[in-house]
CSV table of C-alpha atoms in Angstrom, one decimal:
chain,number,residue,atom,x,y,z
A,1,MET,CA,6.5,-74.4,-35.4
A,2,ILE,CA,5.9,-72.6,-38.7
A,3,ASN,CA,8.1,-74.4,-41.0
A,4,LEU,CA,7.1,-72.4,-44.1
A,5,THR,CA,9.6,-70.3,-45.8
A,6,PHE,CA,9.5,-66.9,-47.1
A,7,ASP,CA,9.5,-67.8,-50.7
A,8,GLU,CA,6.9,-70.4,-50.3
A,9,VAL,CA,4.5,-68.1,-48.7
A,10,PHE,CA,5.0,-64.9,-51.0
A,11,THR,CA,4.4,-66.1,-54.5
A,12,ILE,CA,2.1,-64.6,-57.3
A,13,GLU,CA,-0.1,-67.4,-57.1
A,14,ASN,CA,-0.8,-66.7,-53.5
A,15,LEU,CA,-0.9,-63.1,-54.0
A,16,TYR,CA,-3.5,-63.6,-56.7
A,17,LYS,CA,-5.5,-65.9,-54.4
A,18,ALA,CA,-5.6,-63.4,-51.9
A,19,HIS,CA,-6.8,-60.5,-54.1
A,20,LEU,CA,-9.9,-63.1,-54.9
A,21,LYS,CA,-10.7,-63.3,-51.1
A,22,GLY,CA,-10.0,-59.9,-50.8
A,23,ARG,CA,-12.5,-58.4,-53.4
A,24,ILE,CA,-15.6,-60.6,-52.1
A,25,SER,CA,-18.3,-58.3,-51.5
A,26,LYS,CA,-16.4,-55.4,-52.3
A,27,ARG,CA,-16.0,-55.6,-56.3
A,28,ALA,CA,-17.9,-52.4,-57.0
A,29,LYS,CA,-15.8,-50.3,-54.6
A,30,ARG,CA,-13.7,-47.7,-56.3
A,31,PRO,CA,-10.2,-49.1,-54.8
A,32,ILE,CA,-10.9,-52.4,-56.0
A,33,VAL,CA,-12.0,-51.3,-59.5
A,34,ARG,CA,-8.9,-49.2,-60.0
A,35,TYR,CA,-6.8,-52.1,-58.6
A,36,GLU,CA,-8.3,-54.6,-61.3
A,37,LEU,CA,-7.8,-52.2,-64.0
A,38,SER,CA,-4.0,-53.3,-64.2
A,39,LEU,CA,-4.5,-56.3,-61.9
A,40,LEU,CA,-1.5,-58.6,-63.2
A,41,GLU,CA,1.0,-55.5,-63.3
A,42,ARG,CA,0.1,-54.4,-59.9
A,43,ILE,CA,0.4,-57.9,-58.4
A,44,TYR,CA,3.7,-58.5,-60.4
A,45,GLU,CA,4.9,-55.2,-59.0
A,46,LEU,CA,4.0,-56.1,-55.2
A,47,TYR,CA,5.6,-59.5,-55.3
A,48,LYS,CA,8.9,-57.8,-56.7
A,49,THR,CA,8.9,-55.2,-53.7
A,50,ILE,CA,8.3,-58.0,-51.4
A,51,SER,CA,10.8,-60.4,-53.0
A,52,ALA,CA,13.4,-57.5,-52.8
A,53,GLY,CA,12.9,-57.0,-49.0
A,54,THR,CA,11.6,-53.3,-49.6
A,55,TYR,CA,8.1,-53.9,-48.9
A,56,ARG,CA,6.8,-51.4,-45.9
A,57,ILE,CA,3.4,-50.4,-45.1
A,58,THR,CA,3.4,-46.7,-45.6
A,59,SER,CA,0.2,-45.3,-44.2
A,60,TYR,CA,-2.9,-46.2,-42.3
A,61,ASN,CA,-6.4,-44.4,-42.7
A,62,SER,CA,-8.4,-43.8,-39.6
A,63,PHE,CA,-11.8,-43.5,-39.2
A,64,THR,CA,-14.4,-43.7,-36.1
A,65,ILE,CA,-17.4,-45.9,-35.7
A,66,PHE,CA,-19.9,-45.4,-32.9
A,67,GLU,CA,-22.0,-48.7,-32.6
A,68,PRO,CA,-21.8,-50.6,-30.7
A,69,LYS,CA,-19.4,-48.3,-28.8
A,70,GLN,CA,-17.2,-45.7,-30.3
A,71,ARG,CA,-13.8,-46.9,-31.8
A,72,GLU,CA,-11.2,-45.6,-34.0
A,73,ILE,CA,-10.7,-48.0,-36.8
A,74,GLN,CA,-7.3,-48.0,-38.9
A,75,THR,CA,-7.5,-49.4,-42.7
A,76,LEU,CA,-4.8,-50.1,-45.2
A,77,HIS,CA,-4.3,-49.7,-48.8
A,78,TYR,CA,-6.1,-52.3,-51.0
A,79,SER,CA,-2.4,-53.8,-51.9
A,80,ASP,CA,-1.6,-53.9,-48.5
A,81,ARG,CA,-4.5,-55.6,-47.8
A,82,VAL,CA,-3.6,-58.3,-50.0
A,83,VAL,CA,-0.5,-59.0,-48.3
A,84,GLN,CA,-2.3,-59.2,-44.9
A,85,HIS,CA,-4.7,-61.9,-46.9
A,86,VAL,CA,-1.5,-63.7,-47.8
A,87,ILE,CA,0.2,-63.8,-44.2
A,88,CYS,CA,-2.8,-64.7,-42.5
A,89,ASP,CA,-4.4,-67.1,-44.7
A,90,GLN,CA,-1.2,-69.0,-45.5
A,91,VAL,CA,0.6,-68.6,-42.2
A,92,ILE,CA,-0.4,-67.1,-39.0
A,93,ALA,CA,-4.5,-68.1,-39.0
A,94,PRO,CA,-4.0,-72.0,-39.5
A,95,TYR,CA,-1.0,-72.1,-36.9
A,96,PHE,CA,-2.3,-69.7,-34.2
A,97,THR,CA,-5.9,-70.9,-34.3
A,98,LYS,CA,-4.7,-74.7,-33.7
A,99,HIS,CA,-2.7,-73.7,-30.6
A,100,ALA,CA,-5.8,-71.9,-29.0
A,101,ILE,CA,-8.0,-73.5,-26.4
A,102,CYS,CA,-12.0,-74.5,-27.2
A,103,ASP,CA,-12.9,-71.6,-25.0
A,104,ASN,CA,-11.2,-69.1,-27.0
A,105,CYS,CA,-14.2,-68.4,-29.3
A,106,VAL,CA,-13.0,-65.6,-31.8
A,107,CYS,CA,-11.5,-65.3,-35.1
A,108,GLN,CA,-11.6,-68.9,-35.8
A,109,VAL,CA,-13.3,-70.9,-38.4
A,110,GLY,CA,-16.6,-72.5,-37.0
A,111,LYS,CA,-16.5,-70.3,-34.0
A,112,GLY,CA,-18.0,-66.9,-33.1
A,113,THR,CA,-20.2,-65.3,-30.8
A,114,HIS,CA,-23.1,-67.8,-31.0
A,115,PHE,CA,-20.6,-70.7,-30.8
A,116,ALA,CA,-19.3,-68.9,-27.4
A,117,LEU,CA,-22.9,-68.2,-26.1
A,118,ARG,CA,-24.0,-72.2,-26.9
A,119,ARG,CA,-20.9,-73.7,-25.2
A,120,LEU,CA,-21.5,-71.3,-22.2
A,121,GLU,CA,-25.2,-71.9,-21.8
A,122,ASN,CA,-24.5,-75.7,-22.0
A,123,SER,CA,-22.0,-75.5,-19.1
A,124,LEU,CA,-24.4,-73.2,-17.2
A,125,ARG,CA,-27.2,-75.8,-17.4
A,126,HIS,CA,-25.0,-78.5,-16.0
A,127,PHE,CA,-23.9,-76.0,-13.4
A,128,ILE,CA,-27.3,-75.0,-12.3
A,129,GLN,CA,-28.3,-78.8,-12.1
A,130,LYS,CA,-26.0,-79.4,-9.8
A,131,ASN,CA,-25.5,-76.1,-7.5
A,132,GLY,CA,-28.7,-74.3,-8.4
A,133,ASN,CA,-28.3,-70.6,-8.7
A,134,LYS,CA,-25.8,-70.8,-5.7
A,135,GLY,CA,-22.7,-69.6,-7.6
A,136,TYR,CA,-20.5,-66.5,-8.4
A,137,VAL,CA,-19.3,-65.2,-11.6
A,138,LEU,CA,-15.8,-63.4,-12.4
A,139,LYS,CA,-16.1,-61.1,-15.5
A,140,CYS,CA,-13.2,-59.3,-16.8
A,141,ASP,CA,-12.3,-56.9,-19.6
A,142,ILE,CA,-9.2,-55.8,-20.5
A,143,TYR,CA,-8.7,-51.8,-20.4
A,144,LYS,CA,-8.2,-50.4,-24.1
A,145,TYR,CA,-6.9,-53.9,-25.2
A,146,PHE,CA,-5.8,-53.2,-29.2
A,147,PRO,CA,-4.4,-49.7,-28.5
A,148,THR,CA,-2.2,-50.8,-25.5
A,149,ILE,CA,-0.7,-54.1,-26.7
A,150,PRO,CA,3.1,-54.0,-26.2
A,151,HIS,CA,5.0,-54.3,-29.7
A,152,GLN,CA,8.1,-56.1,-27.8
A,153,GLN,CA,6.2,-58.8,-26.0
A,154,LEU,CA,3.8,-59.5,-28.6
A,155,GLN,CA,6.8,-60.1,-31.1
A,156,ASP,CA,8.3,-62.1,-28.6
A,157,MET,CA,5.6,-64.4,-28.1
A,158,VAL,CA,4.9,-64.4,-32.0
A,159,SER,CA,8.6,-64.8,-33.3
A,160,ALA,CA,9.3,-68.0,-31.3
A,161,HIS,CA,7.0,-69.8,-33.5
A,162,PHE,CA,8.8,-68.9,-36.7
A,163,ARG,CA,11.7,-71.0,-38.1
A,164,ASP,CA,12.2,-69.1,-41.2
A,165,LYS,CA,14.2,-65.5,-40.6
A,166,ARG,CA,12.9,-63.6,-43.4
A,167,LEU,CA,9.2,-64.6,-42.7
A,168,ARG,CA,9.7,-63.8,-38.8
A,169,GLU,CA,11.1,-60.3,-39.8
A,170,PHE,CA,8.5,-59.7,-42.1
A,171,VAL,CA,5.8,-60.3,-39.3
A,172,MET,CA,7.6,-58.2,-37.0
A,173,MET,CA,7.7,-55.2,-39.5
A,174,ILE,CA,3.9,-55.5,-39.6
A,175,ILE,CA,3.5,-55.6,-36.0
A,176,ASP,CA,5.9,-52.2,-35.8
A,177,SER,CA,4.3,-50.6,-38.7
A,178,TYR,CA,1.4,-49.1,-36.3
A,179,HIS,CA,2.1,-47.3,-32.9
A,180,THR,CA,-0.8,-46.0,-30.7
A,181,ASN,CA,-0.9,-42.2,-30.6
A,182,PRO,CA,1.1,-40.9,-27.7
A,183,THR,CA,-1.9,-38.3,-27.0
A,184,TYR,CA,-4.2,-40.9,-26.9
A,185,LEU,CA,-2.2,-43.0,-24.3
A,186,GLU,CA,-1.7,-39.9,-22.3
A,187,LYS,CA,-5.7,-39.4,-22.2
A,188,CYS,CA,-5.8,-43.0,-21.1
A,189,GLY,CA,-3.3,-42.9,-18.6
A,190,ILE,CA,-1.0,-45.2,-20.1
A,191,GLU,CA,2.8,-44.9,-20.6
A,192,PRO,CA,4.5,-45.5,-23.9
A,193,VAL,CA,7.2,-48.2,-23.7
A,194,THR,CA,9.7,-46.9,-26.0
A,195,GLU,CA,11.2,-43.5,-26.6
A,196,ILE,CA,8.6,-41.3,-28.4
A,197,LEU,CA,10.4,-40.6,-32.0
A,198,PRO,CA,9.1,-40.1,-35.3
A,199,HIS,CA,8.4,-43.6,-37.3
A,200,LYS,CA,10.6,-44.8,-39.6
A,201,PHE,CA,8.3,-45.5,-42.3
A,202,VAL,CA,4.9,-44.3,-41.6
A,203,ARG,CA,4.3,-40.6,-42.0
A,204,LYS,CA,2.4,-38.5,-39.2
A,205,MET,CA,3.2,-41.3,-36.8
A,206,TYR,CA,5.4,-41.4,-33.6
A,207,THR,CA,6.7,-44.5,-32.1
A,208,THR,CA,5.4,-45.4,-28.7
A,209,GLY,CA,5.6,-49.3,-28.6
A,210,ARG,CA,2.1,-50.0,-28.0
A,211,GLY,CA,-0.7,-50.9,-30.0
A,212,ILE,CA,-2.1,-52.8,-33.1
A,213,PRO,CA,-4.7,-51.4,-35.8
A,214,ILE,CA,-8.2,-53.1,-35.2
A,215,GLY,CA,-8.5,-52.8,-39.2
A,216,ASN,CA,-5.6,-55.1,-39.7
A,217,GLN,CA,-6.3,-59.0,-40.4
A,218,THR,CA,-3.4,-59.7,-38.7
A,219,SER,CA,-4.5,-57.9,-35.7
A,220,GLN,CA,-7.4,-60.2,-35.0
A,221,ILE,CA,-5.2,-63.1,-34.8
A,222,PHE,CA,-2.5,-61.4,-32.6
A,223,GLY,CA,-5.1,-60.2,-30.3
A,224,MET,CA,-6.7,-63.5,-30.0
A,225,PHE,CA,-3.6,-65.4,-29.2
A,226,TYR,CA,-1.9,-62.6,-27.1
A,227,LEU,CA,-4.1,-63.7,-24.1
A,228,ASP,CA,-3.4,-67.3,-24.7
A,229,PRO,CA,-1.3,-67.5,-21.5
A,230,VAL,CA,-4.5,-66.2,-19.5
A,231,ASP,CA,-6.6,-69.1,-21.2
A,232,ARG,CA,-3.8,-71.7,-20.2
A,233,LEU,CA,-3.6,-70.1,-16.3
A,234,VAL,CA,-7.6,-70.6,-16.1
A,235,LYS,CA,-7.8,-73.8,-17.8
A,236,GLU,CA,-4.8,-75.6,-17.0
A,237,LYS,CA,-3.6,-74.5,-13.7
A,238,LEU,CA,-6.7,-73.2,-11.9
A,239,ARG,CA,-8.8,-76.0,-13.6
A,240,VAL,CA,-12.0,-73.8,-14.1
A,241,LYS,CA,-14.5,-75.8,-15.8
A,242,ILE,CA,-16.8,-72.8,-17.0
A,243,TYR,CA,-14.8,-70.3,-18.8
A,244,SER,CA,-15.1,-68.4,-22.1
A,245,ARG,CA,-13.1,-65.7,-23.8
A,246,TYR,CA,-14.1,-63.6,-26.9
A,247,MET,CA,-11.2,-61.4,-27.5
A,248,ASP,CA,-10.3,-59.2,-24.5
A,249,ASP,CA,-13.9,-60.2,-22.6
A,250,PHE,CA,-13.7,-63.4,-20.5
A,251,VAL,CA,-16.0,-64.8,-17.9
A,252,LEU,CA,-15.3,-67.5,-15.3
A,253,ILE,CA,-18.2,-69.2,-13.1
A,254,HIS,CA,-17.3,-71.2,-9.8
A,255,GLU,CA,-19.4,-72.1,-6.8
A,256,ASP,CA,-16.7,-70.5,-4.3
A,257,LYS,CA,-16.6,-67.0,-4.1
A,258,GLN,CA,-13.1,-67.1,-2.5
A,259,PHE,CA,-11.5,-69.2,-5.3
A,260,LEU,CA,-12.4,-66.5,-7.9
A,261,TYR,CA,-10.8,-63.8,-5.6
A,262,LYS,CA,-7.8,-65.6,-5.7
A,263,ALA,CA,-8.1,-66.6,-9.3
A,264,LEU,CA,-8.5,-62.5,-10.0
A,265,GLU,CA,-5.3,-61.9,-8.1
A,266,GLN,CA,-3.3,-64.3,-10.5
A,267,ILE,CA,-4.9,-63.1,-13.5
A,268,ASN,CA,-4.0,-59.5,-12.6
A,269,VAL,CA,-0.5,-60.6,-12.0
A,270,LEU,CA,-0.3,-62.3,-15.4
A,271,ILE,CA,-2.1,-59.5,-17.1
A,272,ASP,CA,0.5,-57.0,-15.7
A,273,LYS,CA,3.3,-59.2,-17.1
A,274,LEU,CA,1.7,-58.7,-20.5
A,275,GLY,CA,1.6,-55.1,-20.4
A,276,LEU,CA,-2.1,-54.4,-20.1
A,277,LYS,CA,-4.6,-54.0,-17.1
A,278,LEU,CA,-8.3,-54.9,-16.3
A,279,ASN,CA,-10.7,-52.2,-16.6
A,280,ALA,CA,-13.2,-51.1,-14.2
A,281,LYS,CA,-16.0,-53.5,-15.3
A,282,THR,CA,-14.2,-56.3,-14.0
A,283,GLN,CA,-16.1,-57.6,-11.2
A,284,ILE,CA,-17.4,-60.7,-9.0
A,285,PHE,CA,-21.1,-60.8,-8.3
A,286,PRO,CA,-23.4,-63.5,-7.4
A,287,LEU,CA,-24.8,-65.8,-10.3
A,288,LYS,CA,-28.4,-65.4,-9.3
A,289,ASN,CA,-28.2,-61.6,-10.0
A,290,GLY,CA,-27.7,-62.6,-13.9
A,291,LEU,CA,-24.9,-62.3,-16.3
A,292,THR,CA,-24.7,-59.9,-19.5
A,293,TYR,CA,-22.4,-61.7,-22.0
A,294,LEU,CA,-21.8,-60.8,-25.7
A,295,GLY,CA,-25.2,-58.7,-26.1
A,296,PHE,CA,-27.2,-61.2,-24.2
A,297,ARG,CA,-28.6,-61.3,-20.7
A,298,TYR,CA,-28.8,-64.5,-18.8
A,299,GLN,CA,-31.1,-65.0,-15.9
A,300,ILE,CA,-31.8,-68.1,-13.5
A,301,THR,CA,-35.3,-68.3,-12.3
A,302,PRO,CA,-35.9,-70.0,-8.8
A,303,SER,CA,-37.1,-73.1,-10.7
A,304,GLY,CA,-33.6,-73.4,-11.8
A,305,LYS,CA,-34.7,-72.3,-15.7
A,306,LEU,CA,-32.2,-70.2,-17.8
A,307,ILE,CA,-33.7,-67.6,-19.5
A,308,LYS,CA,-31.8,-65.8,-22.2
A,309,LYS,CA,-32.8,-62.2,-23.4
A,310,VAL,CA,-31.1,-59.6,-25.5
A,311,ALA,CA,-29.0,-56.9,-23.6
A,312,LYS,CA,-30.4,-53.6,-22.7
A,313,LYS,CA,-27.8,-51.7,-24.7
A,314,THR,CA,-28.6,-53.9,-27.9
A,315,VAL,CA,-32.4,-53.3,-27.1
A,316,LYS,CA,-31.8,-49.6,-27.2
A,317,ARG,CA,-29.8,-49.7,-30.3
A,318,PHE,CA,-32.3,-51.9,-32.1
A,319,TYR,CA,-34.9,-49.3,-31.0
A,320,ALA,CA,-32.6,-46.3,-32.4
A,321,ARG,CA,-32.0,-48.2,-35.8
A,322,ALA,CA,-35.9,-48.8,-36.0
A,323,ARG,CA,-36.3,-44.7,-35.9
A,324,LEU,CA,-33.5,-44.4,-38.3
A,325,LEU,CA,-35.0,-46.8,-40.8
A,326,ASN,CA,-38.7,-45.3,-40.5
A,327,ARG,CA,-36.7,-41.8,-41.6
A,328,ALA,CA,-34.9,-43.4,-44.4
A,329,TYR,CA,-38.1,-44.9,-45.6
A,330,ALA,CA,-39.9,-41.9,-45.6
A,331,ASP,CA,-37.2,-39.8,-47.1
A,332,GLY,CA,-37.0,-42.4,-49.8
A,333,ALA,CA,-33.5,-43.1,-49.4
A,334,ILE,CA,-34.2,-47.0,-49.0
A,335,GLY,CA,-37.1,-49.2,-50.6
A,336,ASP,CA,-39.3,-52.0,-49.2
A,337,GLU,CA,-36.7,-54.6,-50.1
A,338,ARG,CA,-34.1,-53.1,-47.6
A,339,VAL,CA,-37.1,-52.9,-44.8
A,340,ARG,CA,-37.5,-56.6,-45.5
A,341,CYS,CA,-33.5,-57.3,-45.1
A,342,ALA,CA,-33.8,-55.2,-41.9
A,343,LEU,CA,-36.6,-57.1,-40.6
A,344,ALA,CA,-34.9,-60.5,-41.5
A,345,ALA,CA,-31.9,-59.4,-39.7
A,346,TYR,CA,-33.6,-58.8,-36.5
A,347,HIS,CA,-35.3,-61.9,-36.5
A,348,GLY,CA,-32.1,-63.5,-37.1
A,349,HIS,CA,-30.8,-62.1,-33.8
A,350,PHE,CA,-33.9,-62.6,-31.5
A,351,GLN,CA,-34.1,-66.3,-33.1
A,352,HIS,CA,-31.4,-67.0,-30.4
A,353,ALA,CA,-33.0,-66.2,-27.1
A,354,HIS,CA,-36.3,-65.7,-25.4
A,355,CYS,CA,-37.4,-62.6,-27.3
A,356,PHE,CA,-40.9,-63.1,-28.9
A,357,ARG,CA,-42.7,-60.1,-27.3
A,358,LEU,CA,-39.6,-57.9,-27.8
A,359,GLU,CA,-39.5,-58.9,-31.6
A,360,GLN,CA,-43.2,-58.0,-31.7
A,361,LYS,CA,-42.7,-54.7,-30.2
A,362,LEU,CA,-40.0,-53.6,-32.4
A,363,ILE,CA,-41.8,-54.9,-35.5
A,364,LYS,CA,-44.6,-52.2,-34.4
A,365,ARG,CA,-42.2,-49.3,-34.3
A,366,ILE,CA,-41.1,-50.1,-37.5
A,367,LYS,CA,-44.0,-48.1,-39.7
A,368,VAL,CA,-43.2,-48.8,-43.0
A,369,ALA,CA,-47.0,-49.7,-43.7
A,370,GLU,CA,-48.3,-46.4,-42.6
A,371,ILE,CA,-45.7,-44.3,-44.2
A,372,ALA,CA,-46.5,-46.0,-47.3
A,373,GLN,CA,-50.1,-45.2,-46.9
A,374,GLN,CA,-49.5,-41.4,-46.2
A,375,LYS,CA,-47.5,-41.2,-49.3
A,376,LYS,CA,-50.0,-42.5,-51.2
A,377,LEU,CA,-52.6,-40.0,-49.8
A,378,LYS,CA,-50.3,-37.2,-50.6
A,379,GLU,CA,-49.8,-38.0,-54.1
A,380,MET,CA,-53.8,-38.5,-54.7
A,381,ASN,CA,-54.2,-35.0,-53.1
A,382,LEU,CA,-51.7,-33.5,-55.3
A,383,GLN,CA,-53.5,-35.1,-58.5
């Protein structure tokens, strides 16, 4: 149970600490520069509105990203992000991450994609020593996870952990500040869970009772915790030894195919109770066919060796970035330092897998030296 009170959480000191954390690596951006021009005044005004109970999230800014896949991201005004830092850093992140199982590997200090992959690899090696490649994989993915999370069920799950009424209501307000567009839900074939009406506070938004914004810091914690019942089912009831979850992607590995089919039935029932559904990528397949997880591809050789390579989609994306890098360097948009940083980033990613040849191929595609030589020749000809 969270025993902190509203007044203990929202102090001027905590708001200032949240600002210091929120501005990291962003101090040159215009919103932060404008905010810091009258920093103390803005923090005090924010503190007064929160203390008076009149604080509301008024709007979201949306933009679309296309890598690694197309997603719509919603962001908040900087002062709202300061509030998000306070509620996450002081309250929900320390509490809910402690209640997550070890195999839930997202949004927690000391965890991440490589932690999840290392843990899966160690379990796989023990499995291979015992069973060889004679096993099966159940790979699951939630359909439109963030846009379809039902507010009421999330609020019921989260509110049960708060003792202080004002703090609980504040968190409930954050959850209810965003609703997925009804047009988007209709395209996805998903029904709203409430009557569609204009939102009380946020302009140009209608209530649908579904969705949490991907750009919110609180959404990452809620998304991590909302599927905790699935984690408990798999690890505590079904007793599956090899299990890994990264947000809405999770895999189970077992030697018995029929066991995984029964497990999938129980997972489906629970997912349905949570107001979600599994997408078409959910499947059961032999382990000998290989496994793709978190951007890496695992293959088991006949001798029992586990080979780890970068997934094909990631390779295509890296090749596309190499072409963009060449073009930007040729146009003079970037310099040698930016190219060195890109090469270091590629090397850092490839060193986690058996990718020596792939890295050499990628380096050959980045033709910076040739482009620089061509530039020099042009300059000499002009002279």
